[in-house]
């Protein structure tokens, strides 16, 4: 069996040479890719989603206030644009493409969407690649850097580390990783963390007990009062204004946590200002 450490080079070699190893059934790989894409389209357009589970493996790494809001049915701000739904959809397609390339380059993909459970919280892992619990991600160029340089655990607003630790814990594994693609430029990388590598600089950030984290969350969300906001506001340049942290900007609960927030349409995208001392010279967006 191939080593996951050669995965990226093997995929690059495959797409460059178009040469498939003789021991790979490329037709089977193609059929599997097609069936997975059909299943994805059915999930998106013909099946109703079950949103009854408030806590699940995919969100246990989120900040406390966010999880409290989810569990207690705090009203969401419905500001998702159609383009964002399209972005999510082609992100799923990219992830299926990456698994196809993984198989076609001679690496083993197993345990796709395997159900996992830790202390009553459940979820489905993406897969194992060459035996390693793996999440497959399509990310922005900015987000890709964190996978490329290994700094994800230091800046993880979506809780990717806790999520995959849950899957690994359920499998009795200490190694886990992410196969990530920069969806703008096509660059690939594989980031692996190993909880048993106590000398790694990242060890302190990834060695927390996921079972304890889950037990804490289950009690925290039942409290009558919410925790503090997930992030503090930041200064907006030299204007004297303050803005939401990026983690709050993308959150559907920003209006509940910051009732005074206002949105402005800058050329680089919307900015969410909390304290406005100097009125921006751009249109305001109703939220």
PDB file of C-alpha atoms in Angstrom:
ATOM      1  CA  UNK A   1       0.000   0.000   0.000  1.00  0.00           C
ATOM      2  CA  UNK A   2       1.233   3.483  -0.795  1.00  0.00           C
ATOM      3  CA  UNK A   3       2.110   5.959   1.943  1.00  0.00           C
ATOM      4  CA  UNK A   4      -0.067   8.994   2.464  1.00  0.00           C
ATOM      5  CA  UNK A   5       3.122  11.055   2.539  1.00  0.00           C
ATOM      6  CA  UNK A   6       3.412  10.692  -1.243  1.00  0.00           C
ATOM      7  CA  UNK A   7      -0.261  11.444  -1.922  1.00  0.00           C
ATOM      8  CA  UNK A   8       0.111  14.965  -3.304  1.00  0.00           C
ATOM      9  CA  UNK A   9       3.075  14.099  -5.533  1.00  0.00           C
ATOM     10  CA  UNK A  10       1.228  11.040  -6.817  1.00  0.00           C
ATOM     11  CA  UNK A  11      -1.877  13.064  -7.686  1.00  0.00           C
ATOM     12  CA  UNK A  12       0.187  15.742  -9.429  1.00  0.00           C
ATOM     13  CA  UNK A  13       2.023  13.060 -11.410  1.00  0.00           C
ATOM     14  CA  UNK A  14      -1.291  11.462 -12.408  1.00  0.00           C
ATOM     15  CA  UNK A  15      -2.874  14.644 -13.736  1.00  0.00           C
ATOM     16  CA  UNK A  16       0.323  15.661 -15.512  1.00  0.00           C
ATOM     17  CA  UNK A  17       1.139  12.350 -17.241  1.00  0.00           C
ATOM     18  CA  UNK A  18      -2.379  10.821 -17.395  1.00  0.00           C
ATOM     19  CA  UNK A  19      -0.600   7.517 -16.747  1.00  0.00           C
ATOM     20  CA  UNK A  20      -2.574   5.150 -14.527  1.00  0.00           C
ATOM     21  CA  UNK A  21      -0.793   2.277 -12.834  1.00  0.00           C
ATOM     22  CA  UNK A  22      -1.631  -1.136 -14.231  1.00  0.00           C
ATOM     23  CA  UNK A  23      -2.959  -2.357 -10.891  1.00  0.00           C
ATOM     24  CA  UNK A  24      -5.596   0.430 -10.757  1.00  0.00           C
ATOM     25  CA  UNK A  25      -9.040  -0.247 -12.212  1.00  0.00           C
ATOM     26  CA  UNK A  26      -9.612   3.237 -13.609  1.00  0.00           C
ATOM     27  CA  UNK A  27     -13.108   2.341 -14.839  1.00  0.00           C
ATOM     28  CA  UNK A  28     -14.076   1.384 -11.299  1.00  0.00           C
ATOM     29  CA  UNK A  29     -12.666   4.707 -10.043  1.00  0.00           C
ATOM     30  CA  UNK A  30     -14.703   6.585 -12.641  1.00  0.00           C
ATOM     31  CA  UNK A  31     -17.869   4.669 -11.797  1.00  0.00           C
ATOM     32  CA  UNK A  32     -17.386   5.348  -8.086  1.00  0.00           C
ATOM     33  CA  UNK A  33     -16.883   9.061  -8.772  1.00  0.00           C
ATOM     34  CA  UNK A  34     -20.033   9.200 -10.897  1.00  0.00           C
ATOM     35  CA  UNK A  35     -22.142   7.393  -8.297  1.00  0.00           C
ATOM     36  CA  UNK A  36     -20.869   9.674  -5.530  1.00  0.00           C
ATOM     37  CA  UNK A  37     -21.717  12.790  -7.553  1.00  0.00           C
ATOM     38  CA  UNK A  38     -25.207  11.434  -8.267  1.00  0.00           C
ATOM     39  CA  UNK A  39     -25.679  10.751  -4.565  1.00  0.00           C
ATOM     40  CA  UNK A  40     -24.551  14.291  -3.768  1.00  0.00           C
ATOM     41  CA  UNK A  41     -27.028  15.797  -6.232  1.00  0.00           C
ATOM     42  CA  UNK A  42     -29.843  13.695  -4.780  1.00  0.00           C
ATOM     43  CA  UNK A  43     -28.992  14.886  -1.277  1.00  0.00           C
ATOM     44  CA  UNK A  44     -28.991  18.500  -2.447  1.00  0.00           C
ATOM     45  CA  UNK A  45     -32.146  18.488  -4.544  1.00  0.00           C
ATOM     46  CA  UNK A  46     -34.398  15.562  -3.644  1.00  0.00           C
ATOM     47  CA  UNK A  47     -33.866  14.809   0.049  1.00  0.00           C
ATOM     48  CA  UNK A  48     -34.925  16.782   3.105  1.00  0.00           C
ATOM     49  CA  UNK A  49     -32.179  17.526   5.572  1.00  0.00           C
ATOM     50  CA  UNK A  50     -32.548  16.444   9.195  1.00  0.00           C
ATOM     51  CA  UNK A  51     -31.752  19.534  11.269  1.00  0.00           C
ATOM     52  CA  UNK A  52     -33.081  18.100  14.536  1.00  0.00           C
ATOM     53  CA  UNK A  53     -29.615  17.341  15.947  1.00  0.00           C
ATOM     54  CA  UNK A  54     -28.355  20.485  17.630  1.00  0.00           C
ATOM     55  CA  UNK A  55     -24.962  19.100  18.593  1.00  0.00           C
ATOM     56  CA  UNK A  56     -23.010  16.966  16.171  1.00  0.00           C
ATOM     57  CA  UNK A  57     -19.410  16.110  15.460  1.00  0.00           C
ATOM     58  CA  UNK A  58     -19.123  18.756  12.753  1.00  0.00           C
ATOM     59  CA  UNK A  59     -19.836  21.637  15.136  1.00  0.00           C
ATOM     60  CA  UNK A  60     -18.338  20.616  18.489  1.00  0.00           C
ATOM     61  CA  UNK A  61     -15.224  22.646  17.741  1.00  0.00           C
ATOM     62  CA  UNK A  62     -17.161  25.883  17.321  1.00  0.00           C
ATOM     63  CA  UNK A  63     -17.057  28.568  20.001  1.00  0.00           C
ATOM     64  CA  UNK A  64     -19.294  28.233  23.068  1.00  0.00           C
ATOM     65  CA  UNK A  65     -21.666  31.113  22.278  1.00  0.00           C
ATOM     66  CA  UNK A  66     -22.303  29.773  18.789  1.00  0.00           C
ATOM     67  CA  UNK A  67     -23.187  26.328  20.159  1.00  0.00           C
ATOM     68  CA  UNK A  68     -25.410  27.843  22.863  1.00  0.00           C
ATOM     69  CA  UNK A  69     -27.274  29.749  20.141  1.00  0.00           C
ATOM     70  CA  UNK A  70     -27.709  26.610  18.038  1.00  0.00           C
ATOM     71  CA  UNK A  71     -28.942  24.482  20.929  1.00  0.00           C
ATOM     72  CA  UNK A  72     -31.369  27.128  22.213  1.00  0.00           C
ATOM     73  CA  UNK A  73     -32.886  27.950  18.813  1.00  0.00           C
ATOM     74  CA  UNK A  74     -31.749  31.552  18.842  1.00  0.00           C
ATOM     75  CA  UNK A  75     -33.079  33.346  15.779  1.00  0.00           C
ATOM     76  CA  UNK A  76     -30.715  33.257  12.822  1.00  0.00           C
ATOM     77  CA  UNK A  77     -30.023  36.053  10.398  1.00  0.00           C
ATOM     78  CA  UNK A  78     -31.076  34.657   7.020  1.00  0.00           C
ATOM     79  CA  UNK A  79     -28.530  36.501   4.880  1.00  0.00           C
ATOM     80  CA  UNK A  80     -27.206  33.603   2.809  1.00  0.00           C
ATOM     81  CA  UNK A  81     -26.921  34.684  -0.825  1.00  0.00           C
ATOM     82  CA  UNK A  82     -27.616  32.310  -3.769  1.00  0.00           C
ATOM     83  CA  UNK A  83     -23.966  32.576  -4.817  1.00  0.00           C
ATOM     84  CA  UNK A  84     -22.943  31.193  -1.429  1.00  0.00           C
ATOM     85  CA  UNK A  85     -25.098  28.106  -1.948  1.00  0.00           C
ATOM     86  CA  UNK A  86     -23.439  27.618  -5.339  1.00  0.00           C
ATOM     87  CA  UNK A  87     -20.026  27.958  -3.690  1.00  0.00           C
ATOM     88  CA  UNK A  88     -20.887  25.280  -1.135  1.00  0.00           C
ATOM     89  CA  UNK A  89     -22.160  22.971  -3.871  1.00  0.00           C
ATOM     90  CA  UNK A  90     -19.053  23.137  -6.042  1.00  0.00           C
ATOM     91  CA  UNK A  91     -16.991  22.735  -2.888  1.00  0.00           C
ATOM     92  CA  UNK A  92     -18.661  19.342  -2.394  1.00  0.00           C
ATOM     93  CA  UNK A  93     -17.957  18.486  -6.037  1.00  0.00           C
ATOM     94  CA  UNK A  94     -14.283  19.370  -5.602  1.00  0.00           C
ATOM     95  CA  UNK A  95     -14.091  17.069  -2.592  1.00  0.00           C
ATOM     96  CA  UNK A  96     -15.460  14.175  -4.657  1.00  0.00           C
ATOM     97  CA  UNK A  97     -12.922  14.979  -7.377  1.00  0.00           C
ATOM     98  CA  UNK A  98     -10.096  14.808  -4.838  1.00  0.00           C
ATOM     99  CA  UNK A  99     -11.201  11.360  -3.692  1.00  0.00           C
ATOM    100  CA  UNK A 100     -11.327  10.207  -7.316  1.00  0.00           C
ATOM    101  CA  UNK A 101      -7.774  11.446  -7.878  1.00  0.00           C
ATOM    102  CA  UNK A 102      -6.680   9.781  -4.650  1.00  0.00           C
ATOM    103  CA  UNK A 103      -7.978   6.400  -5.818  1.00  0.00           C
ATOM    104  CA  UNK A 104      -6.732   6.818  -9.378  1.00  0.00           C
ATOM    105  CA  UNK A 105      -3.232   7.644  -8.129  1.00  0.00           C
ATOM    106  CA  UNK A 106      -3.071   4.333  -6.255  1.00  0.00           C
ATOM    107  CA  UNK A 107      -4.014   5.313  -2.720  1.00  0.00           C
ATOM    108  CA  UNK A 108      -6.597   3.518  -0.622  1.00  0.00           C
ATOM    109  CA  UNK A 109      -9.862   5.248   0.320  1.00  0.00           C
ATOM    110  CA  UNK A 110     -11.952   3.478   2.955  1.00  0.00           C
ATOM    111  CA  UNK A 111     -14.620   4.209   5.578  1.00  0.00           C
ATOM    112  CA  UNK A 112     -16.385   6.865   3.496  1.00  0.00           C
ATOM    113  CA  UNK A 113     -19.135   8.524   5.568  1.00  0.00           C
ATOM    114  CA  UNK A 114     -18.616   6.033   8.392  1.00  0.00           C
ATOM    115  CA  UNK A 115     -20.762   6.863  11.415  1.00  0.00           C
ATOM    116  CA  UNK A 116     -18.822   7.785  14.557  1.00  0.00           C
ATOM    117  CA  UNK A 117     -19.940   8.479  18.135  1.00  0.00           C
ATOM    118  CA  UNK A 118     -18.251  10.009  21.182  1.00  0.00           C
ATOM    119  CA  UNK A 119     -20.189  10.425  24.444  1.00  0.00           C
ATOM    120  CA  UNK A 120     -23.513  10.609  22.644  1.00  0.00           C
ATOM    121  CA  UNK A 121     -22.425  13.027  19.904  1.00  0.00           C
ATOM    122  CA  UNK A 122     -22.469  11.515  16.423  1.00  0.00           C
ATOM    123  CA  UNK A 123     -21.183  12.367  12.976  1.00  0.00           C
ATOM    124  CA  UNK A 124     -19.841  10.879   9.753  1.00  0.00           C
ATOM    125  CA  UNK A 125     -16.175  11.017   8.836  1.00  0.00           C
ATOM    126  CA  UNK A 126     -15.228  11.835   5.250  1.00  0.00           C
ATOM    127  CA  UNK A 127     -12.960   8.816   4.913  1.00  0.00           C
ATOM    128  CA  UNK A 128      -9.653   7.203   5.691  1.00  0.00           C
ATOM    129  CA  UNK A 129      -6.835   7.580   3.176  1.00  0.00           C
ATOM    130  CA  UNK A 130      -4.156   4.918   3.483  1.00  0.00           C
ATOM    131  CA  UNK A 131      -5.579   4.148   6.921  1.00  0.00           C
ATOM    132  CA  UNK A 132      -5.437   7.741   8.212  1.00  0.00           C
ATOM    133  CA  UNK A 133      -8.669   9.455   9.305  1.00  0.00           C
ATOM    134  CA  UNK A 134      -9.028  12.285   6.786  1.00  0.00           C
ATOM    135  CA  UNK A 135     -11.266  15.259   6.128  1.00  0.00           C
ATOM    136  CA  UNK A 136     -11.332  16.544   2.554  1.00  0.00           C
ATOM    137  CA  UNK A 137     -11.550  20.322   2.187  1.00  0.00           C
ATOM    138  CA  UNK A 138     -11.925  22.832  -0.624  1.00  0.00           C
ATOM    139  CA  UNK A 139     -10.787  26.164   0.763  1.00  0.00           C
ATOM    140  CA  UNK A 140      -9.964  29.737  -0.171  1.00  0.00           C
ATOM    141  CA  UNK A 141      -6.402  30.787  -0.927  1.00  0.00           C
ATOM    142  CA  UNK A 142      -6.244  32.398   2.518  1.00  0.00           C
ATOM    143  CA  UNK A 143      -7.552  29.277   4.252  1.00  0.00           C
ATOM    144  CA  UNK A 144      -5.234  27.041   2.223  1.00  0.00           C
ATOM    145  CA  UNK A 145      -2.165  28.652   3.771  1.00  0.00           C
ATOM    146  CA  UNK A 146      -3.100  27.274   7.199  1.00  0.00           C
ATOM    147  CA  UNK A 147      -3.172  23.732   5.841  1.00  0.00           C
ATOM    148  CA  UNK A 148       0.013  24.266   3.843  1.00  0.00           C
ATOM    149  CA  UNK A 149       2.104  25.665   6.717  1.00  0.00           C
ATOM    150  CA  UNK A 150       0.488  23.531   9.439  1.00  0.00           C
ATOM    151  CA  UNK A 151      -0.868  26.470  11.439  1.00  0.00           C
ATOM    152  CA  UNK A 152      -4.531  25.432  11.308  1.00  0.00           C
ATOM    153  CA  UNK A 153      -4.745  24.577  15.019  1.00  0.00           C
ATOM    154  CA  UNK A 154      -3.660  28.124  15.903  1.00  0.00           C
ATOM    155  CA  UNK A 155      -6.456  29.694  13.830  1.00  0.00           C
ATOM    156  CA  UNK A 156      -9.414  27.322  13.615  1.00  0.00           C
ATOM    157  CA  UNK A 157     -12.681  29.328  13.756  1.00  0.00           C
ATOM    158  CA  UNK A 158     -14.751  26.500  12.260  1.00  0.00           C
ATOM    159  CA  UNK A 159     -13.502  23.860  14.698  1.00  0.00           C
ATOM    160  CA  UNK A 160     -11.913  21.510  12.171  1.00  0.00           C
ATOM    161  CA  UNK A 161      -9.455  20.084  14.729  1.00  0.00           C
ATOM    162  CA  UNK A 162     -12.084  19.116  17.307  1.00  0.00           C
ATOM    163  CA  UNK A 163     -14.274  17.621  14.582  1.00  0.00           C
ATOM    164  CA  UNK A 164     -11.627  15.310  13.202  1.00  0.00           C
ATOM    165  CA  UNK A 165     -10.329  14.476  16.691  1.00  0.00           C
ATOM    166  CA  UNK A 166     -13.812  13.140  17.413  1.00  0.00           C
ATOM    167  CA  UNK A 167     -13.667  10.831  14.401  1.00  0.00           C
ATOM    168  CA  UNK A 168     -10.144   9.710  15.263  1.00  0.00           C
ATOM    169  CA  UNK A 169     -11.047   9.104  18.911  1.00  0.00           C
ATOM    170  CA  UNK A 170     -13.993   6.945  17.853  1.00  0.00           C
ATOM    171  CA  UNK A 171     -11.588   4.911  15.700  1.00  0.00           C
ATOM    172  CA  UNK A 172      -8.918   4.628  18.394  1.00  0.00           C
ATOM    173  CA  UNK A 173      -6.500   6.649  16.264  1.00  0.00           C
ATOM    174  CA  UNK A 174      -4.074   9.417  17.205  1.00  0.00           C
ATOM    175  CA  UNK A 175      -3.100  10.461  13.669  1.00  0.00           C
ATOM    176  CA  UNK A 176      -5.467  12.438  11.499  1.00  0.00           C
ATOM    177  CA  UNK A 177      -5.257  14.874   8.643  1.00  0.00           C
ATOM    178  CA  UNK A 178      -6.793  16.991   5.907  1.00  0.00           C
ATOM    179  CA  UNK A 179      -6.516  16.725   2.142  1.00  0.00           C
ATOM    180  CA  UNK A 180      -7.050  20.336   1.079  1.00  0.00           C
ATOM    181  CA  UNK A 181      -7.356  22.110  -2.247  1.00  0.00           C
ATOM    182  CA  UNK A 182      -7.048  25.820  -2.959  1.00  0.00           C
ATOM    183  CA  UNK A 183     -10.224  26.072  -5.043  1.00  0.00           C
ATOM    184  CA  UNK A 184      -8.988  29.208  -6.790  1.00  0.00           C
ATOM    185  CA  UNK A 185      -5.582  27.974  -7.929  1.00  0.00           C
ATOM    186  CA  UNK A 186      -5.829  24.174  -7.798  1.00  0.00           C
ATOM    187  CA  UNK A 187      -2.962  23.731  -5.349  1.00  0.00           C
ATOM    188  CA  UNK A 188      -3.115  20.651  -3.108  1.00  0.00           C
ATOM    189  CA  UNK A 189      -1.657  19.812   0.264  1.00  0.00           C
ATOM    190  CA  UNK A 190      -2.009  17.221   2.999  1.00  0.00           C
ATOM    191  CA  UNK A 191      -1.729  18.289   6.628  1.00  0.00           C
ATOM    192  CA  UNK A 192      -1.269  15.554   9.228  1.00  0.00           C
ATOM    193  CA  UNK A 193      -1.284  15.968  12.988  1.00  0.00           C
ATOM    194  CA  UNK A 194      -0.142  13.253  15.412  1.00  0.00           C
ATOM    195  CA  UNK A 195      -1.236  13.508  19.046  1.00  0.00           C
ATOM    196  CA  UNK A 196       1.571  11.168  20.088  1.00  0.00           C
ATOM    197  CA  UNK A 197       4.251  13.508  18.720  1.00  0.00           C
ATOM    198  CA  UNK A 198       4.826  15.404  21.955  1.00  0.00           C
ATOM    199  CA  UNK A 199       7.777  17.310  20.487  1.00  0.00           C
ATOM    200  CA  UNK A 200       5.730  18.932  17.747  1.00  0.00           C
ATOM    201  CA  UNK A 201       5.152  22.678  18.303  1.00  0.00           C
ATOM    202  CA  UNK A 202       1.454  22.127  17.649  1.00  0.00           C
ATOM    203  CA  UNK A 203       1.073  19.426  20.316  1.00  0.00           C
ATOM    204  CA  UNK A 204      -0.284  21.712  23.030  1.00  0.00           C
ATOM    205  CA  UNK A 205      -3.082  22.894  20.738  1.00  0.00           C
ATOM    206  CA  UNK A 206      -4.242  19.433  19.620  1.00  0.00           C
ATOM    207  CA  UNK A 207      -3.753  17.294  22.729  1.00  0.00           C
ATOM    208  CA  UNK A 208      -6.972  18.301  24.501  1.00  0.00           C
ATOM    209  CA  UNK A 209      -9.370  15.547  25.597  1.00  0.00           C
ATOM    210  CA  UNK A 210     -12.216  15.483  23.068  1.00  0.00           C
ATOM    211  CA  UNK A 211     -14.447  13.493  25.434  1.00  0.00           C
ATOM    212  CA  UNK A 212     -14.093  16.182  28.098  1.00  0.00           C
ATOM    213  CA  UNK A 213     -14.801  18.880  25.527  1.00  0.00           C
ATOM    214  CA  UNK A 214     -18.025  17.140  24.503  1.00  0.00           C
ATOM    215  CA  UNK A 215     -19.163  16.631  28.109  1.00  0.00           C
ATOM    216  CA  UNK A 216     -18.523  20.319  28.821  1.00  0.00           C
ATOM    217  CA  UNK A 217     -20.508  21.422  25.753  1.00  0.00           C
ATOM    218  CA  UNK A 218     -23.482  19.250  26.651  1.00  0.00           C
ATOM    219  CA  UNK A 219     -23.765  20.983  30.027  1.00  0.00           C
ATOM    220  CA  UNK A 220     -22.850  24.484  28.827  1.00  0.00           C
ATOM    221  CA  UNK A 221     -25.653  24.711  26.254  1.00  0.00           C
ATOM    222  CA  UNK A 222     -28.264  23.921  28.924  1.00  0.00           C
ATOM    223  CA  UNK A 223     -27.372  26.978  31.013  1.00  0.00           C
ATOM    224  CA  UNK A 224     -30.036  29.725  31.154  1.00  0.00           C
ATOM    225  CA  UNK A 225     -27.665  32.524  30.172  1.00  0.00           C
ATOM    226  CA  UNK A 226     -25.422  32.518  27.096  1.00  0.00           C
ATOM    227  CA  UNK A 227     -21.625  32.715  27.272  1.00  0.00           C
ATOM    228  CA  UNK A 228     -19.829  35.850  26.090  1.00  0.00           C
ATOM    229  CA  UNK A 229     -19.535  36.588  22.383  1.00  0.00           C
ATOM    230  CA  UNK A 230     -17.111  34.303  20.580  1.00  0.00           C
ATOM    231  CA  UNK A 231     -14.780  37.112  19.491  1.00  0.00           C
ATOM    232  CA  UNK A 232     -14.125  40.724  20.436  1.00  0.00           C
ATOM    233  CA  UNK A 233     -14.504  43.578  17.962  1.00  0.00           C
ATOM    234  CA  UNK A 234     -11.506  44.993  16.090  1.00  0.00           C
ATOM    235  CA  UNK A 235     -10.464  48.461  15.010  1.00  0.00           C
ATOM    236  CA  UNK A 236     -11.358  49.337  11.424  1.00  0.00           C
ATOM    237  CA  UNK A 237      -8.256  51.056  10.110  1.00  0.00           C
ATOM    238  CA  UNK A 238      -7.759  54.646  11.300  1.00  0.00           C
ATOM    239  CA  UNK A 239     -11.441  55.569  11.124  1.00  0.00           C
ATOM    240  CA  UNK A 240     -12.069  55.038  14.821  1.00  0.00           C
ATOM    241  CA  UNK A 241     -14.834  52.596  13.929  1.00  0.00           C
ATOM    242  CA  UNK A 242     -14.895  49.042  15.220  1.00  0.00           C
ATOM    243  CA  UNK A 243     -15.855  45.965  13.204  1.00  0.00           C
ATOM    244  CA  UNK A 244     -16.750  42.366  13.824  1.00  0.00           C
ATOM    245  CA  UNK A 245     -14.022  39.760  13.869  1.00  0.00           C
ATOM    246  CA  UNK A 246     -14.101  37.588  10.753  1.00  0.00           C
ATOM    247  CA  UNK A 247     -15.457  34.704  12.830  1.00  0.00           C
ATOM    248  CA  UNK A 248     -18.514  36.798  13.722  1.00  0.00           C
ATOM    249  CA  UNK A 249     -18.858  38.303  10.236  1.00  0.00           C
ATOM    250  CA  UNK A 250     -19.632  34.895   8.734  1.00  0.00           C
ATOM    251  CA  UNK A 251     -21.940  33.854  11.576  1.00  0.00           C
ATOM    252  CA  UNK A 252     -25.731  33.744  11.196  1.00  0.00           C
ATOM    253  CA  UNK A 253     -26.131  34.872  14.812  1.00  0.00           C
ATOM    254  CA  UNK A 254     -24.190  38.138  14.516  1.00  0.00           C
ATOM    255  CA  UNK A 255     -27.307  40.301  14.863  1.00  0.00           C
ATOM    256  CA  UNK A 256     -28.315  38.527  18.082  1.00  0.00           C
ATOM    257  CA  UNK A 257     -24.870  38.812  19.628  1.00  0.00           C
ATOM    258  CA  UNK A 258     -24.248  42.356  18.349  1.00  0.00           C
ATOM    259  CA  UNK A 259     -27.690  44.063  18.033  1.00  0.00           C
ATOM    260  CA  UNK A 260     -26.144  47.379  16.975  1.00  0.00           C
ATOM    261  CA  UNK A 261     -24.123  45.932  14.084  1.00  0.00           C
ATOM    262  CA  UNK A 262     -24.425  47.666  10.694  1.00  0.00           C
ATOM    263  CA  UNK A 263     -23.288  46.366   7.309  1.00  0.00           C
ATOM    264  CA  UNK A 264     -21.607  48.411   4.580  1.00  0.00           C
ATOM    265  CA  UNK A 265     -20.939  47.417   0.982  1.00  0.00           C
ATOM    266  CA  UNK A 266     -17.220  47.892   0.387  1.00  0.00           C
ATOM    267  CA  UNK A 267     -15.625  46.918  -2.935  1.00  0.00           C
ATOM    268  CA  UNK A 268     -13.889  44.004  -1.188  1.00  0.00           C
ATOM    269  CA  UNK A 269     -17.152  42.725   0.273  1.00  0.00           C
ATOM    270  CA  UNK A 270     -19.438  43.615   3.188  1.00  0.00           C
ATOM    271  CA  UNK A 271     -17.970  44.924   6.430  1.00  0.00           C
ATOM    272  CA  UNK A 272     -19.885  44.704   9.676  1.00  0.00           C
ATOM    273  CA  UNK A 273     -19.325  47.731  11.915  1.00  0.00           C
ATOM    274  CA  UNK A 274     -20.306  47.798  15.576  1.00  0.00           C
ATOM    275  CA  UNK A 275     -19.287  51.310  16.626  1.00  0.00           C
ATOM    276  CA  UNK A 276     -19.494  53.932  13.886  1.00  0.00           C
ATOM    277  CA  UNK A 277     -17.832  57.260  14.651  1.00  0.00           C
ATOM    278  CA  UNK A 278     -17.053  58.109  11.019  1.00  0.00           C
ATOM    279  CA  UNK A 279     -19.801  57.222   8.573  1.00  0.00           C
ATOM    280  CA  UNK A 280     -18.376  55.142   5.687  1.00  0.00           C
ATOM    281  CA  UNK A 281     -18.712  56.680   2.222  1.00  0.00           C
ATOM    282  CA  UNK A 282     -20.187  53.475   0.805  1.00  0.00           C
ATOM    283  CA  UNK A 283     -23.788  52.191   0.714  1.00  0.00           C
ATOM    284  CA  UNK A 284     -25.226  50.627   3.852  1.00  0.00           C
ATOM    285  CA  UNK A 285     -26.751  47.147   3.576  1.00  0.00           C
ATOM    286  CA  UNK A 286     -29.890  46.302   5.476  1.00  0.00           C
ATOM    287  CA  UNK A 287     -29.461  43.310   7.795  1.00  0.00           C
TER     288      UNK A 287
END
